[in-house]
């Protein structure tokens, strides 16, 4: 794969137990009763520098653009040291998977730099407002990778765009065009499916009923829900870009390190309760991470390979 600086690892199996486990003394929301494993399948993960191209499809609001771009820029940039925890700490857990590779040195884990190298505004709706992944994704990726060569395209749709699968199956999706071009597609749930993709800010149609709802940290339910979905999908993409890295289950329906901990945001989480979070005294917004420009985020749990449990910032 020539588009990204990734390390190819010879085939080896590395097992991570995925069992009912305690996180700070509480059963995690995603704990399961059946025995399963997140397994390293011997393939590459993304390392070194990941140049990202943000492709805004449709009229995406400025507020959503800022929230998403600032989250990505916060992954490698520390803010005020007095404000803890920070987004960089969350990203270090993703980076830690480099130490789980065969032959890796454990004394110091290298940084994985996420660089927002380009932003592209595609407001013409040239592919329409009702899009299918099989037809739309290859076209827009092919079109824009000409000007964003060797970058990871992250396609973010406007609220008036309906994307196949981004609601019925998942709130964000990652995949491969051809044999080597990765992509992430991030849907906007504001109109299409707030009751599917805006938890824990909105009641969901299926699953456990929430005992409480959180106010979004940036006071925009859709924007903050999109950051959560992007964080989960980015973690999965970095550690399992070609469906040969770290995951559980069959490759076509894999459970990645972010997906494994869906709907957990703090210690003490259980079905219907997102767990421990901070509350902004001025806005009432709930958050667990500080980013650049004094921006706050609510970030999801990630599977910790060392403790075999869902790890949270709080």
PDB file of C-alpha atoms in Angstrom:
ATOM      1  CA  UNK A   1       0.000   0.000   0.000  1.00  0.00           C
ATOM      2  CA  UNK A   2       1.783   3.062  -1.239  1.00  0.00           C
ATOM      3  CA  UNK A   3      -0.567   5.834  -0.180  1.00  0.00           C
ATOM      4  CA  UNK A   4       0.275   5.746   3.529  1.00  0.00           C
ATOM      5  CA  UNK A   5       3.385   5.292   5.659  1.00  0.00           C
ATOM      6  CA  UNK A   6       2.390   1.959   7.206  1.00  0.00           C
ATOM      7  CA  UNK A   7       4.521  -0.848   8.532  1.00  0.00           C
ATOM      8  CA  UNK A   8       3.962  -4.276   7.017  1.00  0.00           C
ATOM      9  CA  UNK A   9       4.167  -7.025   9.621  1.00  0.00           C
ATOM     10  CA  UNK A  10       4.611 -10.699   8.746  1.00  0.00           C
ATOM     11  CA  UNK A  11       1.610 -12.880   9.550  1.00  0.00           C
ATOM     12  CA  UNK A  12       1.330 -13.576  13.258  1.00  0.00           C
ATOM     13  CA  UNK A  13      -1.550 -13.910  15.662  1.00  0.00           C
ATOM     14  CA  UNK A  14      -1.669 -11.685  18.713  1.00  0.00           C
ATOM     15  CA  UNK A  15      -4.668 -12.249  20.956  1.00  0.00           C
ATOM     16  CA  UNK A  16      -6.302  -9.736  23.249  1.00  0.00           C
ATOM     17  CA  UNK A  17      -8.932 -11.141  25.594  1.00  0.00           C
ATOM     18  CA  UNK A  18     -12.363  -9.579  25.073  1.00  0.00           C
ATOM     19  CA  UNK A  19     -14.365 -10.796  28.041  1.00  0.00           C
ATOM     20  CA  UNK A  20     -16.703  -9.333  30.626  1.00  0.00           C
ATOM     21  CA  UNK A  21     -14.344  -7.056  32.534  1.00  0.00           C
ATOM     22  CA  UNK A  22     -14.271  -4.435  35.224  1.00  0.00           C
ATOM     23  CA  UNK A  23     -13.277  -0.873  34.441  1.00  0.00           C
ATOM     24  CA  UNK A  24     -12.646   1.085  37.634  1.00  0.00           C
ATOM     25  CA  UNK A  25     -14.802  -1.434  39.467  1.00  0.00           C
ATOM     26  CA  UNK A  26     -17.803  -1.297  37.126  1.00  0.00           C
ATOM     27  CA  UNK A  27     -18.968  -3.687  34.415  1.00  0.00           C
ATOM     28  CA  UNK A  28     -18.491  -1.960  31.074  1.00  0.00           C
ATOM     29  CA  UNK A  29     -21.459  -1.214  28.812  1.00  0.00           C
ATOM     30  CA  UNK A  30     -20.031  -3.364  26.033  1.00  0.00           C
ATOM     31  CA  UNK A  31     -19.162  -6.365  28.200  1.00  0.00           C
ATOM     32  CA  UNK A  32     -20.376  -9.603  26.645  1.00  0.00           C
ATOM     33  CA  UNK A  33     -21.155 -13.024  28.034  1.00  0.00           C
ATOM     34  CA  UNK A  34     -19.701 -14.969  25.098  1.00  0.00           C
ATOM     35  CA  UNK A  35     -15.966 -15.483  24.740  1.00  0.00           C
ATOM     36  CA  UNK A  36     -14.499 -13.339  21.971  1.00  0.00           C
ATOM     37  CA  UNK A  37     -11.093 -11.922  21.103  1.00  0.00           C
ATOM     38  CA  UNK A  38      -9.562  -8.945  19.412  1.00  0.00           C
ATOM     39  CA  UNK A  39      -6.830 -10.563  17.344  1.00  0.00           C
ATOM     40  CA  UNK A  40      -3.840  -9.127  15.514  1.00  0.00           C
ATOM     41  CA  UNK A  41      -3.949 -10.631  12.044  1.00  0.00           C
ATOM     42  CA  UNK A  42      -0.426  -9.745  10.897  1.00  0.00           C
ATOM     43  CA  UNK A  43      -1.253  -6.829   8.627  1.00  0.00           C
ATOM     44  CA  UNK A  44      -0.223  -3.167   8.656  1.00  0.00           C
ATOM     45  CA  UNK A  45      -1.376  -0.359  10.886  1.00  0.00           C
ATOM     46  CA  UNK A  46      -1.034   3.334  10.149  1.00  0.00           C
ATOM     47  CA  UNK A  47       2.064   4.935  11.641  1.00  0.00           C
ATOM     48  CA  UNK A  48       4.238   8.054  11.478  1.00  0.00           C
ATOM     49  CA  UNK A  49       2.256  10.844   9.730  1.00  0.00           C
ATOM     50  CA  UNK A  50      -1.300  10.548   8.449  1.00  0.00           C
ATOM     51  CA  UNK A  51      -2.117  13.436   6.128  1.00  0.00           C
ATOM     52  CA  UNK A  52      -5.851  13.999   6.147  1.00  0.00           C
ATOM     53  CA  UNK A  53      -8.029  15.660   3.521  1.00  0.00           C
ATOM     54  CA  UNK A  54     -11.372  16.861   4.904  1.00  0.00           C
ATOM     55  CA  UNK A  55     -13.947  16.799   2.115  1.00  0.00           C
ATOM     56  CA  UNK A  56     -17.064  18.743   3.083  1.00  0.00           C
ATOM     57  CA  UNK A  57     -19.856  17.468   0.844  1.00  0.00           C
ATOM     58  CA  UNK A  58     -22.764  19.890   0.743  1.00  0.00           C
ATOM     59  CA  UNK A  59     -23.297  22.978   2.849  1.00  0.00           C
ATOM     60  CA  UNK A  60     -21.776  21.818   6.121  1.00  0.00           C
ATOM     61  CA  UNK A  61     -22.177  24.443   8.831  1.00  0.00           C
ATOM     62  CA  UNK A  62     -19.143  26.347  10.066  1.00  0.00           C
ATOM     63  CA  UNK A  63     -19.775  25.160  13.629  1.00  0.00           C
ATOM     64  CA  UNK A  64     -19.547  21.517  12.576  1.00  0.00           C
ATOM     65  CA  UNK A  65     -16.447  22.180  10.505  1.00  0.00           C
ATOM     66  CA  UNK A  66     -14.724  23.803  13.461  1.00  0.00           C
ATOM     67  CA  UNK A  67     -15.645  21.031  15.902  1.00  0.00           C
ATOM     68  CA  UNK A  68     -14.408  18.255  13.612  1.00  0.00           C
ATOM     69  CA  UNK A  69     -11.249  20.021  12.429  1.00  0.00           C
ATOM     70  CA  UNK A  70     -10.311  21.139  15.947  1.00  0.00           C
ATOM     71  CA  UNK A  71     -10.747  17.604  17.275  1.00  0.00           C
ATOM     72  CA  UNK A  72      -8.302  16.277  14.675  1.00  0.00           C
ATOM     73  CA  UNK A  73      -5.848  19.104  15.338  1.00  0.00           C
ATOM     74  CA  UNK A  74      -6.066  18.414  19.085  1.00  0.00           C
ATOM     75  CA  UNK A  75      -4.827  14.825  18.733  1.00  0.00           C
ATOM     76  CA  UNK A  76      -1.181  15.883  18.715  1.00  0.00           C
ATOM     77  CA  UNK A  77      -1.328  19.340  20.303  1.00  0.00           C
ATOM     78  CA  UNK A  78      -1.440  19.815  24.056  1.00  0.00           C
ATOM     79  CA  UNK A  79      -3.512  22.658  25.407  1.00  0.00           C
ATOM     80  CA  UNK A  80      -3.298  24.335  28.797  1.00  0.00           C
ATOM     81  CA  UNK A  81      -1.526  21.887  31.115  1.00  0.00           C
ATOM     82  CA  UNK A  82      -3.878  22.873  33.947  1.00  0.00           C
ATOM     83  CA  UNK A  83      -6.855  21.568  31.982  1.00  0.00           C
ATOM     84  CA  UNK A  84      -7.035  17.793  32.209  1.00  0.00           C
ATOM     85  CA  UNK A  85      -7.585  15.303  30.709  1.00  0.00           C
ATOM     86  CA  UNK A  86      -6.611  16.258  27.172  1.00  0.00           C
ATOM     87  CA  UNK A  87      -7.371  14.847  23.735  1.00  0.00           C
ATOM     88  CA  UNK A  88      -3.684  13.960  23.356  1.00  0.00           C
ATOM     89  CA  UNK A  89      -4.007  11.455  26.215  1.00  0.00           C
ATOM     90  CA  UNK A  90      -6.867   9.719  24.405  1.00  0.00           C
ATOM     91  CA  UNK A  91      -4.771   9.526  21.226  1.00  0.00           C
ATOM     92  CA  UNK A  92      -1.850   7.990  23.101  1.00  0.00           C
ATOM     93  CA  UNK A  93      -3.989   4.903  23.699  1.00  0.00           C
ATOM     94  CA  UNK A  94      -4.373   4.518  19.928  1.00  0.00           C
ATOM     95  CA  UNK A  95      -0.629   5.048  19.494  1.00  0.00           C
ATOM     96  CA  UNK A  96       0.050   2.354  22.106  1.00  0.00           C
ATOM     97  CA  UNK A  97      -0.986  -0.360  19.650  1.00  0.00           C
ATOM     98  CA  UNK A  98       2.386   0.093  17.969  1.00  0.00           C
ATOM     99  CA  UNK A  99       3.937  -1.496  21.067  1.00  0.00           C
ATOM    100  CA  UNK A 100       1.764  -4.592  20.586  1.00  0.00           C
ATOM    101  CA  UNK A 101       3.301  -5.415  17.202  1.00  0.00           C
ATOM    102  CA  UNK A 102       5.781  -8.303  17.002  1.00  0.00           C
ATOM    103  CA  UNK A 103       9.318  -7.032  17.480  1.00  0.00           C
ATOM    104  CA  UNK A 104       8.219  -3.609  18.705  1.00  0.00           C
ATOM    105  CA  UNK A 105      10.320  -1.770  21.251  1.00  0.00           C
ATOM    106  CA  UNK A 106       8.418  -1.056  24.442  1.00  0.00           C
ATOM    107  CA  UNK A 107      10.582   1.696  25.902  1.00  0.00           C
ATOM    108  CA  UNK A 108       9.021   4.522  23.909  1.00  0.00           C
ATOM    109  CA  UNK A 109       5.979   4.422  21.642  1.00  0.00           C
ATOM    110  CA  UNK A 110       6.390   6.644  18.548  1.00  0.00           C
ATOM    111  CA  UNK A 111       3.903   9.404  17.892  1.00  0.00           C
ATOM    112  CA  UNK A 112       1.330   9.062  15.138  1.00  0.00           C
ATOM    113  CA  UNK A 113       0.842  12.530  13.691  1.00  0.00           C
ATOM    114  CA  UNK A 114      -2.559  13.389  12.229  1.00  0.00           C
ATOM    115  CA  UNK A 115      -2.090  16.370   9.946  1.00  0.00           C
ATOM    116  CA  UNK A 116      -5.094  18.158   8.449  1.00  0.00           C
ATOM    117  CA  UNK A 117      -3.279  18.850   5.199  1.00  0.00           C
ATOM    118  CA  UNK A 118      -6.210  19.970   3.069  1.00  0.00           C
ATOM    119  CA  UNK A 119      -9.859  20.989   3.316  1.00  0.00           C
ATOM    120  CA  UNK A 120     -12.073  20.756   0.248  1.00  0.00           C
ATOM    121  CA  UNK A 121     -15.523  22.333   0.017  1.00  0.00           C
ATOM    122  CA  UNK A 122     -17.753  20.461  -2.432  1.00  0.00           C
ATOM    123  CA  UNK A 123     -21.014  22.401  -2.289  1.00  0.00           C
ATOM    124  CA  UNK A 124     -22.313  21.599  -5.759  1.00  0.00           C
ATOM    125  CA  UNK A 125     -24.153  18.422  -4.673  1.00  0.00           C
ATOM    126  CA  UNK A 126     -23.044  17.005  -8.014  1.00  0.00           C
ATOM    127  CA  UNK A 127     -23.714  13.449  -6.864  1.00  0.00           C
ATOM    128  CA  UNK A 128     -27.093  14.369  -5.425  1.00  0.00           C
ATOM    129  CA  UNK A 129     -28.474  14.291  -1.908  1.00  0.00           C
ATOM    130  CA  UNK A 130     -29.325  10.586  -1.681  1.00  0.00           C
ATOM    131  CA  UNK A 131     -26.052   8.736  -1.880  1.00  0.00           C
ATOM    132  CA  UNK A 132     -25.008   5.097  -1.962  1.00  0.00           C
ATOM    133  CA  UNK A 133     -21.626   3.999  -0.671  1.00  0.00           C
ATOM    134  CA  UNK A 134     -20.942   1.684  -3.593  1.00  0.00           C
ATOM    135  CA  UNK A 135     -21.616   4.356  -6.208  1.00  0.00           C
ATOM    136  CA  UNK A 136     -20.767   7.643  -4.501  1.00  0.00           C
ATOM    137  CA  UNK A 137     -17.624   6.865  -2.517  1.00  0.00           C
ATOM    138  CA  UNK A 138     -15.420   5.666  -5.417  1.00  0.00           C
ATOM    139  CA  UNK A 139     -16.377   8.710  -7.488  1.00  0.00           C
ATOM    140  CA  UNK A 140     -15.719  11.383  -4.884  1.00  0.00           C
ATOM    141  CA  UNK A 141     -12.543   9.686  -3.632  1.00  0.00           C
ATOM    142  CA  UNK A 142     -11.200   9.389  -7.166  1.00  0.00           C
ATOM    143  CA  UNK A 143     -12.133  12.992  -7.936  1.00  0.00           C
ATOM    144  CA  UNK A 144     -10.558  14.580  -4.890  1.00  0.00           C
ATOM    145  CA  UNK A 145      -7.527  12.355  -4.381  1.00  0.00           C
ATOM    146  CA  UNK A 146      -6.118  13.946  -7.528  1.00  0.00           C
ATOM    147  CA  UNK A 147      -5.690  17.158  -5.523  1.00  0.00           C
ATOM    148  CA  UNK A 148      -5.187  15.373  -2.215  1.00  0.00           C
ATOM    149  CA  UNK A 149      -2.695  12.736  -3.258  1.00  0.00           C
ATOM    150  CA  UNK A 150      -1.374  10.377  -0.572  1.00  0.00           C
ATOM    151  CA  UNK A 151      -3.938  11.624   1.938  1.00  0.00           C
ATOM    152  CA  UNK A 152      -6.657   9.917   3.938  1.00  0.00           C
ATOM    153  CA  UNK A 153      -9.939  11.407   2.693  1.00  0.00           C
ATOM    154  CA  UNK A 154     -12.528  12.006   5.403  1.00  0.00           C
ATOM    155  CA  UNK A 155     -15.840  12.832   3.742  1.00  0.00           C
ATOM    156  CA  UNK A 156     -18.310  14.759   5.889  1.00  0.00           C
ATOM    157  CA  UNK A 157     -21.839  15.209   4.601  1.00  0.00           C
ATOM    158  CA  UNK A 158     -24.237  18.093   5.213  1.00  0.00           C
ATOM    159  CA  UNK A 159     -27.484  17.654   7.138  1.00  0.00           C
ATOM    160  CA  UNK A 160     -29.554  17.583   3.925  1.00  0.00           C
ATOM    161  CA  UNK A 161     -27.610  14.624   2.509  1.00  0.00           C
ATOM    162  CA  UNK A 162     -28.798  11.063   3.084  1.00  0.00           C
ATOM    163  CA  UNK A 163     -26.028   8.468   2.987  1.00  0.00           C
ATOM    164  CA  UNK A 164     -26.814   4.776   2.604  1.00  0.00           C
ATOM    165  CA  UNK A 165     -25.906   2.818   5.727  1.00  0.00           C
ATOM    166  CA  UNK A 166     -24.971   5.872   7.792  1.00  0.00           C
ATOM    167  CA  UNK A 167     -27.900   5.531  10.175  1.00  0.00           C
ATOM    168  CA  UNK A 168     -29.236   2.043   9.574  1.00  0.00           C
ATOM    169  CA  UNK A 169     -25.894   0.381  10.271  1.00  0.00           C
ATOM    170  CA  UNK A 170     -23.364   2.852  11.618  1.00  0.00           C
ATOM    171  CA  UNK A 171     -22.928   6.585  12.128  1.00  0.00           C
ATOM    172  CA  UNK A 172     -19.583   6.604  10.327  1.00  0.00           C
ATOM    173  CA  UNK A 173     -17.944   4.148   7.980  1.00  0.00           C
ATOM    174  CA  UNK A 174     -14.438   3.345   6.841  1.00  0.00           C
ATOM    175  CA  UNK A 175     -13.317   1.326   3.869  1.00  0.00           C
ATOM    176  CA  UNK A 176     -11.031   0.956   0.890  1.00  0.00           C
ATOM    177  CA  UNK A 177     -11.463   2.106  -2.705  1.00  0.00           C
ATOM    178  CA  UNK A 178      -9.591  -0.195  -5.050  1.00  0.00           C
ATOM    179  CA  UNK A 179      -6.681  -1.941  -3.379  1.00  0.00           C
ATOM    180  CA  UNK A 180      -4.999   0.893  -1.556  1.00  0.00           C
ATOM    181  CA  UNK A 181      -7.041   4.074  -1.017  1.00  0.00           C
ATOM    182  CA  UNK A 182      -8.521   4.321   2.454  1.00  0.00           C
ATOM    183  CA  UNK A 183     -11.426   6.583   3.299  1.00  0.00           C
ATOM    184  CA  UNK A 184     -13.747   7.535   6.142  1.00  0.00           C
ATOM    185  CA  UNK A 185     -17.306   8.743   5.554  1.00  0.00           C
ATOM    186  CA  UNK A 186     -19.011  10.679   8.338  1.00  0.00           C
ATOM    187  CA  UNK A 187     -22.729  11.260   8.121  1.00  0.00           C
ATOM    188  CA  UNK A 188     -24.651  14.162   9.643  1.00  0.00           C
ATOM    189  CA  UNK A 189     -27.474  12.803  11.849  1.00  0.00           C
ATOM    190  CA  UNK A 190     -29.166  16.144  12.483  1.00  0.00           C
ATOM    191  CA  UNK A 191     -32.159  15.510  10.218  1.00  0.00           C
ATOM    192  CA  UNK A 192     -31.823  11.917   9.080  1.00  0.00           C
ATOM    193  CA  UNK A 193     -31.294  10.009  12.308  1.00  0.00           C
ATOM    194  CA  UNK A 194     -30.804  11.954  15.548  1.00  0.00           C
ATOM    195  CA  UNK A 195     -32.397   9.071  17.477  1.00  0.00           C
ATOM    196  CA  UNK A 196     -29.825   6.681  16.064  1.00  0.00           C
ATOM    197  CA  UNK A 197     -26.566   8.604  16.167  1.00  0.00           C
ATOM    198  CA  UNK A 198     -26.898  11.391  18.757  1.00  0.00           C
ATOM    199  CA  UNK A 199     -26.742   9.355  21.960  1.00  0.00           C
ATOM    200  CA  UNK A 200     -25.931  10.272  24.766  1.00  0.00           C
ATOM    201  CA  UNK A 201     -27.454  13.641  23.887  1.00  0.00           C
ATOM    202  CA  UNK A 202     -30.769  12.218  22.595  1.00  0.00           C
ATOM    203  CA  UNK A 203     -32.859   9.142  23.367  1.00  0.00           C
ATOM    204  CA  UNK A 204     -32.275   6.347  20.863  1.00  0.00           C
ATOM    205  CA  UNK A 205     -34.997   4.297  19.161  1.00  0.00           C
ATOM    206  CA  UNK A 206     -33.555   0.914  20.098  1.00  0.00           C
ATOM    207  CA  UNK A 207     -31.520  -0.464  22.960  1.00  0.00           C
ATOM    208  CA  UNK A 208     -31.575   0.434  26.652  1.00  0.00           C
ATOM    209  CA  UNK A 209     -33.486   3.554  27.613  1.00  0.00           C
ATOM    210  CA  UNK A 210     -31.299   6.299  28.987  1.00  0.00           C
ATOM    211  CA  UNK A 211     -31.652   7.283  32.611  1.00  0.00           C
ATOM    212  CA  UNK A 212     -30.119  10.656  31.818  1.00  0.00           C
ATOM    213  CA  UNK A 213     -29.088  12.749  28.822  1.00  0.00           C
ATOM    214  CA  UNK A 214     -25.981  14.854  28.512  1.00  0.00           C
ATOM    215  CA  UNK A 215     -25.751  18.337  27.125  1.00  0.00           C
ATOM    216  CA  UNK A 216     -23.292  18.377  24.205  1.00  0.00           C
ATOM    217  CA  UNK A 217     -19.952  20.040  24.993  1.00  0.00           C
ATOM    218  CA  UNK A 218     -20.172  22.408  22.030  1.00  0.00           C
ATOM    219  CA  UNK A 219     -23.953  22.859  22.392  1.00  0.00           C
ATOM    220  CA  UNK A 220     -24.557  21.226  18.999  1.00  0.00           C
ATOM    221  CA  UNK A 221     -25.863  17.659  19.317  1.00  0.00           C
ATOM    222  CA  UNK A 222     -25.098  16.700  15.728  1.00  0.00           C
ATOM    223  CA  UNK A 223     -21.597  18.214  15.712  1.00  0.00           C
ATOM    224  CA  UNK A 224     -20.579  16.554  18.969  1.00  0.00           C
ATOM    225  CA  UNK A 225     -22.126  13.235  17.923  1.00  0.00           C
ATOM    226  CA  UNK A 226     -20.140  13.436  14.687  1.00  0.00           C
ATOM    227  CA  UNK A 227     -16.915  13.933  16.656  1.00  0.00           C
ATOM    228  CA  UNK A 228     -17.723  10.803  18.690  1.00  0.00           C
ATOM    229  CA  UNK A 229     -18.392   8.785  15.526  1.00  0.00           C
ATOM    230  CA  UNK A 230     -15.228  10.096  13.867  1.00  0.00           C
ATOM    231  CA  UNK A 231     -13.094   9.309  16.929  1.00  0.00           C
ATOM    232  CA  UNK A 232     -14.355   5.718  17.021  1.00  0.00           C
ATOM    233  CA  UNK A 233     -13.876   5.195  13.288  1.00  0.00           C
ATOM    234  CA  UNK A 234     -10.458   6.847  13.200  1.00  0.00           C
ATOM    235  CA  UNK A 235      -9.222   4.580  16.008  1.00  0.00           C
ATOM    236  CA  UNK A 236     -10.504   1.560  14.090  1.00  0.00           C
ATOM    237  CA  UNK A 237      -8.941   2.775  10.840  1.00  0.00           C
ATOM    238  CA  UNK A 238      -5.482   3.408  12.282  1.00  0.00           C
ATOM    239  CA  UNK A 239      -5.255  -0.007  13.947  1.00  0.00           C
ATOM    240  CA  UNK A 240      -7.023  -1.971  11.207  1.00  0.00           C
ATOM    241  CA  UNK A 241      -6.723  -0.110   7.887  1.00  0.00           C
ATOM    242  CA  UNK A 242      -6.886  -3.114   5.538  1.00  0.00           C
ATOM    243  CA  UNK A 243      -8.960  -5.492   7.678  1.00  0.00           C
ATOM    244  CA  UNK A 244      -5.765  -7.352   8.526  1.00  0.00           C
ATOM    245  CA  UNK A 245      -4.802  -5.529  11.727  1.00  0.00           C
ATOM    246  CA  UNK A 246      -6.397  -5.525  15.189  1.00  0.00           C
ATOM    247  CA  UNK A 247     -10.036  -6.602  15.232  1.00  0.00           C
ATOM    248  CA  UNK A 248     -12.561  -9.201  16.329  1.00  0.00           C
ATOM    249  CA  UNK A 249     -14.989 -11.086  14.127  1.00  0.00           C
ATOM    250  CA  UNK A 250     -15.067 -11.603  10.354  1.00  0.00           C
ATOM    251  CA  UNK A 251     -13.216  -9.005   8.230  1.00  0.00           C
ATOM    252  CA  UNK A 252     -16.390  -7.751   6.537  1.00  0.00           C
ATOM    253  CA  UNK A 253     -18.075  -7.146   9.879  1.00  0.00           C
ATOM    254  CA  UNK A 254     -15.090  -6.488  12.104  1.00  0.00           C
ATOM    255  CA  UNK A 255     -15.178  -5.044  15.615  1.00  0.00           C
ATOM    256  CA  UNK A 256     -12.307  -2.600  16.023  1.00  0.00           C
ATOM    257  CA  UNK A 257     -10.729  -1.074  19.106  1.00  0.00           C
ATOM    258  CA  UNK A 258     -13.201   1.804  19.080  1.00  0.00           C
ATOM    259  CA  UNK A 259     -16.297  -0.129  18.037  1.00  0.00           C
ATOM    260  CA  UNK A 260     -15.680  -2.638  20.841  1.00  0.00           C
ATOM    261  CA  UNK A 261     -16.323   0.092  23.420  1.00  0.00           C
ATOM    262  CA  UNK A 262     -19.344   1.776  21.870  1.00  0.00           C
ATOM    263  CA  UNK A 263     -21.394   4.057  24.142  1.00  0.00           C
ATOM    264  CA  UNK A 264     -18.869   4.178  26.997  1.00  0.00           C
ATOM    265  CA  UNK A 265     -17.580   7.633  27.942  1.00  0.00           C
ATOM    266  CA  UNK A 266     -16.497   7.343  31.551  1.00  0.00           C
ATOM    267  CA  UNK A 267     -15.976   4.969  34.452  1.00  0.00           C
ATOM    268  CA  UNK A 268     -19.129   3.488  35.876  1.00  0.00           C
ATOM    269  CA  UNK A 269     -20.861   3.311  32.493  1.00  0.00           C
ATOM    270  CA  UNK A 270     -23.691   0.826  32.027  1.00  0.00           C
ATOM    271  CA  UNK A 271     -26.592   0.502  29.575  1.00  0.00           C
ATOM    272  CA  UNK A 272     -28.397   3.832  29.526  1.00  0.00           C
ATOM    273  CA  UNK A 273     -25.673   5.654  31.489  1.00  0.00           C
ATOM    274  CA  UNK A 274     -22.593   7.026  29.663  1.00  0.00           C
ATOM    275  CA  UNK A 275     -20.455   7.105  32.822  1.00  0.00           C
ATOM    276  CA  UNK A 276     -18.460   9.769  34.626  1.00  0.00           C
ATOM    277  CA  UNK A 277     -17.918  13.071  32.766  1.00  0.00           C
ATOM    278  CA  UNK A 278     -17.115  16.700  33.510  1.00  0.00           C
ATOM    279  CA  UNK A 279     -19.834  19.363  33.358  1.00  0.00           C
ATOM    280  CA  UNK A 280     -18.985  22.843  32.109  1.00  0.00           C
ATOM    281  CA  UNK A 281     -20.158  25.246  34.813  1.00  0.00           C
ATOM    282  CA  UNK A 282     -20.980  27.964  32.276  1.00  0.00           C
ATOM    283  CA  UNK A 283     -22.699  26.021  29.492  1.00  0.00           C
ATOM    284  CA  UNK A 284     -23.821  22.812  31.162  1.00  0.00           C
ATOM    285  CA  UNK A 285     -22.096  20.859  28.394  1.00  0.00           C
ATOM    286  CA  UNK A 286     -20.684  17.433  29.247  1.00  0.00           C
ATOM    287  CA  UNK A 287     -17.132  16.562  28.261  1.00  0.00           C
ATOM    288  CA  UNK A 288     -14.158  14.401  29.148  1.00  0.00           C
ATOM    289  CA  UNK A 289     -11.353  15.962  27.086  1.00  0.00           C
ATOM    290  CA  UNK A 290      -9.814  19.381  26.510  1.00  0.00           C
ATOM    291  CA  UNK A 291      -8.571  20.330  23.049  1.00  0.00           C
ATOM    292  CA  UNK A 292      -7.021  23.289  21.304  1.00  0.00           C
ATOM    293  CA  UNK A 293      -8.564  26.759  21.456  1.00  0.00           C
ATOM    294  CA  UNK A 294     -10.200  25.881  24.791  1.00  0.00           C
ATOM    295  CA  UNK A 295     -12.565  23.532  22.989  1.00  0.00           C
ATOM    296  CA  UNK A 296     -14.056  20.609  24.882  1.00  0.00           C
ATOM    297  CA  UNK A 297     -14.979  17.175  23.552  1.00  0.00           C
ATOM    298  CA  UNK A 298     -16.774  14.048  24.669  1.00  0.00           C
ATOM    299  CA  UNK A 299     -14.604  11.144  23.478  1.00  0.00           C
ATOM    300  CA  UNK A 300     -15.524   7.464  23.485  1.00  0.00           C
ATOM    301  CA  UNK A 301     -13.734   4.636  25.250  1.00  0.00           C
ATOM    302  CA  UNK A 302     -11.057   2.598  23.465  1.00  0.00           C
ATOM    303  CA  UNK A 303     -10.086  -1.025  23.993  1.00  0.00           C
ATOM    304  CA  UNK A 304      -6.909  -1.152  26.082  1.00  0.00           C
ATOM    305  CA  UNK A 305      -4.709  -4.028  24.873  1.00  0.00           C
ATOM    306  CA  UNK A 306      -2.754  -4.192  28.132  1.00  0.00           C
ATOM    307  CA  UNK A 307      -5.718  -4.506  30.493  1.00  0.00           C
ATOM    308  CA  UNK A 308      -8.178  -6.148  28.074  1.00  0.00           C
ATOM    309  CA  UNK A 309     -10.917  -3.705  28.998  1.00  0.00           C
ATOM    310  CA  UNK A 310     -12.541  -0.558  27.718  1.00  0.00           C
ATOM    311  CA  UNK A 311     -10.411   2.410  28.764  1.00  0.00           C
ATOM    312  CA  UNK A 312     -11.770   5.906  29.302  1.00  0.00           C
ATOM    313  CA  UNK A 313     -10.221   9.255  30.055  1.00  0.00           C
ATOM    314  CA  UNK A 314     -12.178   9.548  33.299  1.00  0.00           C
TER     315      UNK A 314
END
